[in-house]
Amino acid sequence: MREVTLRIRHHGEPESDISADYPAITIRSVSSMTGSAAERKRIIEITGPEASIAGFLDEFEAAEPVLDVDALTPLDVPRVLVAVTIDSYQWDSISQRLTDLGVHYRTGATIAAGWERWTLYLDDADDLNEIVESLERAGNETDLVRNVELGTVAEQEQLEFSRVVHELTGRQREVLGTAIDLGYYRPKKETSIEDIADTVGIASTTAWEHLARAERKVMEEVGKHVNSNGV
């Protein structure tokens, strides 16, 4: 079995289109769909600055396929949970397209800066080119991010690690990757936050914020793995 990650620019779908205007937020589905055939409801998680979250929700609620938006948590916290009700007849669902193609995929796709990130699990009978062409015929853009063979021994660890990486925003991945490349985590630190900020092209305080959030997400996942294995 192969693990394939695709970035999909889902044109015409409100979460994708509107989030392109709010690149500081990340959206993730945290529940399955419930409800009737016409009205479907699910819970999404939004992380990012308060002003960006509020702006996104205002525009999202006004989108035609969206019937209701109900914040389940205050908007002034880093992790906001929102119940969203949609008209499924007007909603072009990537998950439904993948299901129709008979493709196994990971639930909880993330969306950042207009791009949805989907992880698929393909066996020998699945044709990746056919899957991509089907998505693009519907007017979407696709980028291949990852295509690896899953080993039987390390499969679960690969799945968990790839999940936490995918939960980072694009900027968080960029800042963390730059920090690693520049030697920020080596025993004798070879770079500073200012160096990282200059390389990425952002303010040093902004670089520090992105790096701190990325480190927290990664270390929380590492902690779960270490504790579960009794190390």
PDB file of C-alpha atoms in Angstrom:
ATOM      1  CA  MET A   1       0.000   0.000   0.000  1.00  0.00           C
ATOM      2  CA  ARG A   2       1.128   3.525  -0.759  1.00  0.00           C
ATOM      3  CA  GLU A   3       0.479   6.716   1.192  1.00  0.00           C
ATOM      4  CA  VAL A   4      -0.177   9.613  -1.175  1.00  0.00           C
ATOM      5  CA  THR A   5      -0.736  13.205  -0.097  1.00  0.00           C
ATOM      6  CA  LEU A   6      -2.332  15.653  -2.518  1.00  0.00           C
ATOM      7  CA  ARG A   7      -2.777  19.391  -2.202  1.00  0.00           C
ATOM      8  CA  ILE A   8      -6.024  20.339  -3.920  1.00  0.00           C
ATOM      9  CA  ARG A   9      -7.084  23.866  -4.838  1.00  0.00           C
ATOM     10  CA  HIS A  10     -10.804  23.279  -4.680  1.00  0.00           C
ATOM     11  CA  HIS A  11     -12.227  26.083  -6.819  1.00  0.00           C
ATOM     12  CA  GLY A  12     -15.850  26.983  -6.138  1.00  0.00           C
ATOM     13  CA  GLU A  13     -15.918  25.477  -2.625  1.00  0.00           C
ATOM     14  CA  PRO A  14     -16.310  28.145   0.134  1.00  0.00           C
ATOM     15  CA  GLU A  15     -13.798  26.779   2.644  1.00  0.00           C
ATOM     16  CA  SER A  16     -11.093  26.658  -0.007  1.00  0.00           C
ATOM     17  CA  ASP A  17     -11.932  29.898  -1.818  1.00  0.00           C
ATOM     18  CA  ILE A  18     -12.450  32.052   1.276  1.00  0.00           C
ATOM     19  CA  SER A  19      -9.476  30.647   3.206  1.00  0.00           C
ATOM     20  CA  ALA A  20      -7.255  31.826   0.327  1.00  0.00           C
ATOM     21  CA  ASP A  21      -7.922  35.353   1.614  1.00  0.00           C
ATOM     22  CA  TYR A  22      -7.029  34.366   5.186  1.00  0.00           C
ATOM     23  CA  PRO A  23      -3.666  32.532   4.896  1.00  0.00           C
ATOM     24  CA  ALA A  24      -2.975  32.791   8.641  1.00  0.00           C
ATOM     25  CA  ILE A  25      -5.684  30.262   9.549  1.00  0.00           C
ATOM     26  CA  THR A  26      -5.863  26.508   9.232  1.00  0.00           C
ATOM     27  CA  ILE A  27      -9.149  24.610   9.002  1.00  0.00           C
ATOM     28  CA  ARG A  28      -9.593  20.935   9.873  1.00  0.00           C
ATOM     29  CA  SER A  29     -12.648  18.689   9.975  1.00  0.00           C
ATOM     30  CA  VAL A  30     -12.983  17.069  13.400  1.00  0.00           C
ATOM     31  CA  SER A  31     -16.232  15.165  12.932  1.00  0.00           C
ATOM     32  CA  SER A  32     -18.023  13.172  10.294  1.00  0.00           C
ATOM     33  CA  MET A  33     -21.071  14.485   8.449  1.00  0.00           C
ATOM     34  CA  THR A  34     -24.476  14.003  10.051  1.00  0.00           C
ATOM     35  CA  GLY A  35     -28.001  14.919   9.001  1.00  0.00           C
ATOM     36  CA  SER A  36     -30.339  14.345   6.101  1.00  0.00           C
ATOM     37  CA  ALA A  37     -29.405  14.096   2.434  1.00  0.00           C
ATOM     38  CA  ALA A  38     -30.052  17.814   1.900  1.00  0.00           C
ATOM     39  CA  GLU A  39     -28.810  19.346   5.161  1.00  0.00           C
ATOM     40  CA  ARG A  40     -25.535  17.982   6.481  1.00  0.00           C
ATOM     41  CA  LYS A  41     -23.700  19.103   9.599  1.00  0.00           C
ATOM     42  CA  ARG A  42     -20.118  18.693  10.772  1.00  0.00           C
ATOM     43  CA  ILE A  43     -17.695  20.309  13.194  1.00  0.00           C
ATOM     44  CA  ILE A  44     -14.575  22.078  12.010  1.00  0.00           C
ATOM     45  CA  GLU A  45     -11.566  23.336  13.956  1.00  0.00           C
ATOM     46  CA  ILE A  46     -10.023  26.685  13.012  1.00  0.00           C
ATOM     47  CA  THR A  47      -6.658  27.847  14.341  1.00  0.00           C
ATOM     48  CA  GLY A  48      -5.056  31.227  13.771  1.00  0.00           C
ATOM     49  CA  PRO A  49      -5.331  34.892  14.779  1.00  0.00           C
ATOM     50  CA  GLU A  50      -8.682  35.986  16.194  1.00  0.00           C
ATOM     51  CA  ALA A  51      -9.279  38.677  13.552  1.00  0.00           C
ATOM     52  CA  SER A  52      -8.596  36.247  10.700  1.00  0.00           C
ATOM     53  CA  ILE A  53     -10.920  33.611  12.165  1.00  0.00           C
ATOM     54  CA  ALA A  54     -13.720  36.155  12.617  1.00  0.00           C
ATOM     55  CA  GLY A  55     -13.260  37.512   9.093  1.00  0.00           C
ATOM     56  CA  PHE A  56     -13.291  34.047   7.582  1.00  0.00           C
ATOM     57  CA  LEU A  57     -16.454  33.035   9.451  1.00  0.00           C
ATOM     58  CA  ASP A  58     -18.295  36.197   8.407  1.00  0.00           C
ATOM     59  CA  GLU A  59     -17.621  35.506   4.722  1.00  0.00           C
ATOM     60  CA  PHE A  60     -18.132  31.777   5.064  1.00  0.00           C
ATOM     61  CA  GLU A  61     -21.554  32.164   6.676  1.00  0.00           C
ATOM     62  CA  ALA A  62     -22.649  34.331   3.731  1.00  0.00           C
ATOM     63  CA  ALA A  63     -21.667  31.690   1.138  1.00  0.00           C
ATOM     64  CA  GLU A  64     -24.605  30.207  -0.750  1.00  0.00           C
ATOM     65  CA  PRO A  65     -24.181  26.508   0.203  1.00  0.00           C
ATOM     66  CA  VAL A  66     -23.768  27.368   3.909  1.00  0.00           C
ATOM     67  CA  LEU A  67     -27.011  27.222   5.888  1.00  0.00           C
ATOM     68  CA  ASP A  68     -25.732  27.856   9.409  1.00  0.00           C
ATOM     69  CA  VAL A  69     -22.512  28.573  11.303  1.00  0.00           C
ATOM     70  CA  ASP A  70     -22.533  28.086  15.073  1.00  0.00           C
ATOM     71  CA  ALA A  71     -19.376  28.796  17.082  1.00  0.00           C
ATOM     72  CA  LEU A  72     -19.040  26.196  19.831  1.00  0.00           C
ATOM     73  CA  THR A  73     -16.158  27.985  21.566  1.00  0.00           C
ATOM     74  CA  PRO A  74     -15.253  31.661  22.014  1.00  0.00           C
ATOM     75  CA  LEU A  75     -13.490  33.222  19.023  1.00  0.00           C
ATOM     76  CA  ASP A  76     -10.680  34.669  21.148  1.00  0.00           C
ATOM     77  CA  VAL A  77      -8.996  31.313  21.801  1.00  0.00           C
ATOM     78  CA  PRO A  78      -6.275  29.710  19.619  1.00  0.00           C
ATOM     79  CA  ARG A  79      -8.436  26.683  18.748  1.00  0.00           C
ATOM     80  CA  VAL A  80     -11.993  27.500  17.703  1.00  0.00           C
ATOM     81  CA  LEU A  81     -14.626  24.798  17.130  1.00  0.00           C
ATOM     82  CA  VAL A  82     -17.517  25.603  14.812  1.00  0.00           C
ATOM     83  CA  ALA A  83     -20.589  23.582  13.816  1.00  0.00           C
ATOM     84  CA  VAL A  84     -21.320  24.083  10.128  1.00  0.00           C
ATOM     85  CA  THR A  85     -24.558  23.120   8.355  1.00  0.00           C
ATOM     86  CA  ILE A  86     -24.483  22.985   4.565  1.00  0.00           C
ATOM     87  CA  ASP A  87     -26.802  22.279   1.656  1.00  0.00           C
ATOM     88  CA  SER A  88     -25.164  19.100   0.369  1.00  0.00           C
ATOM     89  CA  TYR A  89     -26.793  19.494  -3.041  1.00  0.00           C
ATOM     90  CA  GLN A  90     -24.798  22.701  -3.586  1.00  0.00           C
ATOM     91  CA  TRP A  91     -21.560  21.487  -1.995  1.00  0.00           C
ATOM     92  CA  ASP A  92     -18.897  19.902  -4.175  1.00  0.00           C
ATOM     93  CA  SER A  93     -17.281  17.388  -1.823  1.00  0.00           C
ATOM     94  CA  ILE A  94     -13.781  16.029  -2.418  1.00  0.00           C
ATOM     95  CA  SER A  95     -14.511  13.240   0.052  1.00  0.00           C
ATOM     96  CA  GLN A  96     -17.529  12.187  -1.992  1.00  0.00           C
ATOM     97  CA  ARG A  97     -15.465  12.246  -5.181  1.00  0.00           C
ATOM     98  CA  LEU A  98     -12.823  10.029  -3.576  1.00  0.00           C
ATOM     99  CA  THR A  99     -15.520   7.696  -2.256  1.00  0.00           C
ATOM    100  CA  ASP A 100     -17.053   7.435  -5.734  1.00  0.00           C
ATOM    101  CA  LEU A 101     -13.596   6.488  -7.060  1.00  0.00           C
ATOM    102  CA  GLY A 102     -13.298   3.761  -4.401  1.00  0.00           C
ATOM    103  CA  VAL A 103     -10.281   5.440  -2.785  1.00  0.00           C
ATOM    104  CA  HIS A 104      -9.392   5.080   0.894  1.00  0.00           C
ATOM    105  CA  TYR A 105      -8.513   8.420   2.479  1.00  0.00           C
ATOM    106  CA  ARG A 106      -7.731   9.845   5.877  1.00  0.00           C
ATOM    107  CA  THR A 107     -10.538  11.776   7.547  1.00  0.00           C
ATOM    108  CA  GLY A 108      -9.816  15.244   8.916  1.00  0.00           C
ATOM    109  CA  ALA A 109      -8.431  16.936   5.803  1.00  0.00           C
ATOM    110  CA  THR A 110      -6.803  20.302   6.494  1.00  0.00           C
ATOM    111  CA  ILE A 111      -7.241  23.533   4.545  1.00  0.00           C
ATOM    112  CA  ALA A 112      -4.795  26.434   4.544  1.00  0.00           C
ATOM    113  CA  ALA A 113      -4.444  29.413   2.196  1.00  0.00           C
ATOM    114  CA  GLY A 114      -7.007  27.972  -0.207  1.00  0.00           C
ATOM    115  CA  TRP A 115      -5.423  24.513  -0.497  1.00  0.00           C
ATOM    116  CA  GLU A 116      -6.959  21.333   0.879  1.00  0.00           C
ATOM    117  CA  ARG A 117      -4.550  18.600   1.931  1.00  0.00           C
ATOM    118  CA  TRP A 118      -5.787  15.029   1.475  1.00  0.00           C
ATOM    119  CA  THR A 119      -3.942  11.825   2.333  1.00  0.00           C
ATOM    120  CA  LEU A 120      -4.926   8.756   0.312  1.00  0.00           C
ATOM    121  CA  TYR A 121      -4.078   5.075   0.801  1.00  0.00           C
ATOM    122  CA  LEU A 122      -3.714   3.303  -2.524  1.00  0.00           C
ATOM    123  CA  ASP A 123      -3.206  -0.361  -3.304  1.00  0.00           C
ATOM    124  CA  ASP A 124      -1.842  -1.840  -6.519  1.00  0.00           C
ATOM    125  CA  ALA A 125      -5.228  -1.640  -8.250  1.00  0.00           C
ATOM    126  CA  ASP A 126      -5.526   2.131  -7.721  1.00  0.00           C
ATOM    127  CA  ASP A 127      -4.330   4.400 -10.536  1.00  0.00           C
ATOM    128  CA  LEU A 128      -2.997   7.689  -9.110  1.00  0.00           C
ATOM    129  CA  ASN A 129      -2.986   9.384 -12.509  1.00  0.00           C
ATOM    130  CA  GLU A 130      -6.639   8.474 -13.004  1.00  0.00           C
ATOM    131  CA  ILE A 131      -7.523   9.865  -9.568  1.00  0.00           C
ATOM    132  CA  VAL A 132      -5.716  13.147 -10.243  1.00  0.00           C
ATOM    133  CA  GLU A 133      -7.252  13.502 -13.702  1.00  0.00           C
ATOM    134  CA  SER A 134     -10.722  12.920 -12.256  1.00  0.00           C
ATOM    135  CA  LEU A 135     -10.211  15.669  -9.671  1.00  0.00           C
ATOM    136  CA  GLU A 136      -8.815  18.085 -12.247  1.00  0.00           C
ATOM    137  CA  ARG A 137     -11.645  17.445 -14.704  1.00  0.00           C
ATOM    138  CA  ALA A 138     -13.919  18.900 -12.020  1.00  0.00           C
ATOM    139  CA  GLY A 139     -11.970  22.189 -12.210  1.00  0.00           C
ATOM    140  CA  ASN A 140      -9.552  21.576  -9.343  1.00  0.00           C
ATOM    141  CA  GLU A 141      -5.785  22.017  -9.245  1.00  0.00           C
ATOM    142  CA  THR A 142      -3.673  19.259  -7.680  1.00  0.00           C
ATOM    143  CA  ASP A 143      -0.103  19.059  -6.396  1.00  0.00           C
ATOM    144  CA  LEU A 144       1.537  15.769  -5.430  1.00  0.00           C
ATOM    145  CA  VAL A 145       3.149  16.277  -2.006  1.00  0.00           C
ATOM    146  CA  ARG A 146       3.980  12.717  -0.922  1.00  0.00           C
ATOM    147  CA  ASN A 147       3.989   9.264  -2.500  1.00  0.00           C
ATOM    148  CA  VAL A 148       5.647   6.561  -0.406  1.00  0.00           C
ATOM    149  CA  GLU A 149       5.387   2.844   0.169  1.00  0.00           C
ATOM    150  CA  LEU A 150       4.140   2.014   3.652  1.00  0.00           C
ATOM    151  CA  GLY A 151       6.236  -0.569   5.492  1.00  0.00           C
ATOM    152  CA  THR A 152       4.412  -3.137   7.599  1.00  0.00           C
ATOM    153  CA  VAL A 153       6.491  -2.454  10.724  1.00  0.00           C
ATOM    154  CA  ALA A 154       6.622   1.364  10.783  1.00  0.00           C
ATOM    155  CA  GLU A 155       3.274   1.999   9.116  1.00  0.00           C
ATOM    156  CA  GLN A 156       1.451   3.414  12.152  1.00  0.00           C
ATOM    157  CA  GLU A 157       4.364   5.673  13.088  1.00  0.00           C
ATOM    158  CA  GLN A 158       4.499   7.025   9.547  1.00  0.00           C
ATOM    159  CA  LEU A 159       0.776   7.711   9.607  1.00  0.00           C
ATOM    160  CA  GLU A 160       0.949   9.577  12.917  1.00  0.00           C
ATOM    161  CA  PHE A 161       4.016  11.624  11.953  1.00  0.00           C
ATOM    162  CA  SER A 162       2.613  12.613   8.574  1.00  0.00           C
ATOM    163  CA  ARG A 163      -0.641  13.633  10.280  1.00  0.00           C
ATOM    164  CA  VAL A 164       1.027  16.123  12.634  1.00  0.00           C
ATOM    165  CA  VAL A 165       3.157  17.575   9.825  1.00  0.00           C
ATOM    166  CA  HIS A 166       0.053  18.098   7.715  1.00  0.00           C
ATOM    167  CA  GLU A 167      -1.615  19.935  10.608  1.00  0.00           C
ATOM    168  CA  LEU A 168       1.040  22.653  10.501  1.00  0.00           C
ATOM    169  CA  THR A 169       0.188  25.695   8.441  1.00  0.00           C
ATOM    170  CA  GLY A 170       2.233  26.374   5.329  1.00  0.00           C
ATOM    171  CA  ARG A 171       4.134  29.168   7.076  1.00  0.00           C
ATOM    172  CA  GLN A 172       4.766  27.032  10.170  1.00  0.00           C
ATOM    173  CA  ARG A 173       6.273  24.280   7.998  1.00  0.00           C
ATOM    174  CA  GLU A 174       8.385  26.845   6.153  1.00  0.00           C
ATOM    175  CA  VAL A 175       9.742  28.457   9.334  1.00  0.00           C
ATOM    176  CA  LEU A 176      10.381  25.106  11.053  1.00  0.00           C
ATOM    177  CA  GLY A 177      12.070  23.686   7.942  1.00  0.00           C
ATOM    178  CA  THR A 178      14.237  26.799   7.632  1.00  0.00           C
ATOM    179  CA  ALA A 179      15.223  26.569  11.301  1.00  0.00           C
ATOM    180  CA  ILE A 180      16.299  22.943  10.838  1.00  0.00           C
ATOM    181  CA  ASP A 181      18.222  23.715   7.633  1.00  0.00           C
ATOM    182  CA  LEU A 182      20.064  26.621   9.260  1.00  0.00           C
ATOM    183  CA  GLY A 183      21.140  24.542  12.269  1.00  0.00           C
ATOM    184  CA  TYR A 184      18.877  26.133  14.892  1.00  0.00           C
ATOM    185  CA  TYR A 185      18.516  22.830  16.775  1.00  0.00           C
ATOM    186  CA  ARG A 186      22.120  21.686  16.650  1.00  0.00           C
ATOM    187  CA  PRO A 187      24.028  21.375  19.985  1.00  0.00           C
ATOM    188  CA  LYS A 188      26.005  24.497  19.147  1.00  0.00           C
ATOM    189  CA  LYS A 189      23.265  26.705  17.760  1.00  0.00           C
ATOM    190  CA  GLU A 190      24.422  28.045  14.402  1.00  0.00           C
ATOM    191  CA  THR A 191      21.627  30.512  13.755  1.00  0.00           C
ATOM    192  CA  SER A 192      19.141  32.833  15.453  1.00  0.00           C
ATOM    193  CA  ILE A 193      15.489  33.739  15.127  1.00  0.00           C
ATOM    194  CA  GLU A 194      16.603  36.854  13.261  1.00  0.00           C
ATOM    195  CA  ASP A 195      18.487  34.710  10.716  1.00  0.00           C
ATOM    196  CA  ILE A 196      15.427  32.509  10.210  1.00  0.00           C
ATOM    197  CA  ALA A 197      13.190  35.560   9.795  1.00  0.00           C
ATOM    198  CA  ASP A 198      15.548  37.105   7.234  1.00  0.00           C
ATOM    199  CA  THR A 199      15.668  33.871   5.228  1.00  0.00           C
ATOM    200  CA  VAL A 200      11.879  33.511   5.169  1.00  0.00           C
ATOM    201  CA  GLY A 201      11.316  37.236   4.666  1.00  0.00           C
ATOM    202  CA  ILE A 202       9.184  38.009   7.719  1.00  0.00           C
ATOM    203  CA  ALA A 203       9.581  39.926  11.001  1.00  0.00           C
ATOM    204  CA  SER A 204      11.534  38.171  13.759  1.00  0.00           C
ATOM    205  CA  THR A 205       8.554  38.279  16.154  1.00  0.00           C
ATOM    206  CA  THR A 206       6.362  36.664  13.501  1.00  0.00           C
ATOM    207  CA  ALA A 207       8.998  33.987  12.864  1.00  0.00           C
ATOM    208  CA  TRP A 208       9.187  33.280  16.593  1.00  0.00           C
ATOM    209  CA  GLU A 209       5.385  32.895  16.833  1.00  0.00           C
ATOM    210  CA  HIS A 210       5.227  30.475  13.875  1.00  0.00           C
ATOM    211  CA  LEU A 211       8.176  28.460  15.192  1.00  0.00           C
ATOM    212  CA  ALA A 212       6.725  28.246  18.721  1.00  0.00           C
ATOM    213  CA  ARG A 213       3.378  26.985  17.410  1.00  0.00           C
ATOM    214  CA  ALA A 214       5.050  24.448  15.117  1.00  0.00           C
ATOM    215  CA  GLU A 215       7.291  23.191  17.931  1.00  0.00           C
ATOM    216  CA  ARG A 216       4.302  22.801  20.259  1.00  0.00           C
ATOM    217  CA  LYS A 217       2.334  20.720  17.745  1.00  0.00           C
ATOM    218  CA  VAL A 218       5.305  18.509  16.878  1.00  0.00           C
ATOM    219  CA  MET A 219       6.401  17.970  20.482  1.00  0.00           C
ATOM    220  CA  GLU A 220       2.862  17.160  21.621  1.00  0.00           C
ATOM    221  CA  GLU A 221       2.777  14.356  19.049  1.00  0.00           C
ATOM    222  CA  VAL A 222       6.268  13.165  20.037  1.00  0.00           C
ATOM    223  CA  GLY A 223       5.149  13.141  23.675  1.00  0.00           C
ATOM    224  CA  LYS A 224       2.148  10.949  22.862  1.00  0.00           C
ATOM    225  CA  HIS A 225       4.395   8.467  21.039  1.00  0.00           C
ATOM    226  CA  VAL A 226       7.040   8.392  23.801  1.00  0.00           C
ATOM    227  CA  ASN A 227       4.487   7.962  26.589  1.00  0.00           C
ATOM    228  CA  SER A 228       2.518   5.285  24.752  1.00  0.00           C
ATOM    229  CA  ASN A 229       5.682   3.218  24.281  1.00  0.00           C
ATOM    230  CA  GLY A 230       6.859   3.568  27.874  1.00  0.00           C
ATOM    231  CA  VAL A 231      10.154   5.223  26.938  1.00  0.00           C
TER     232      VAL A 231
END
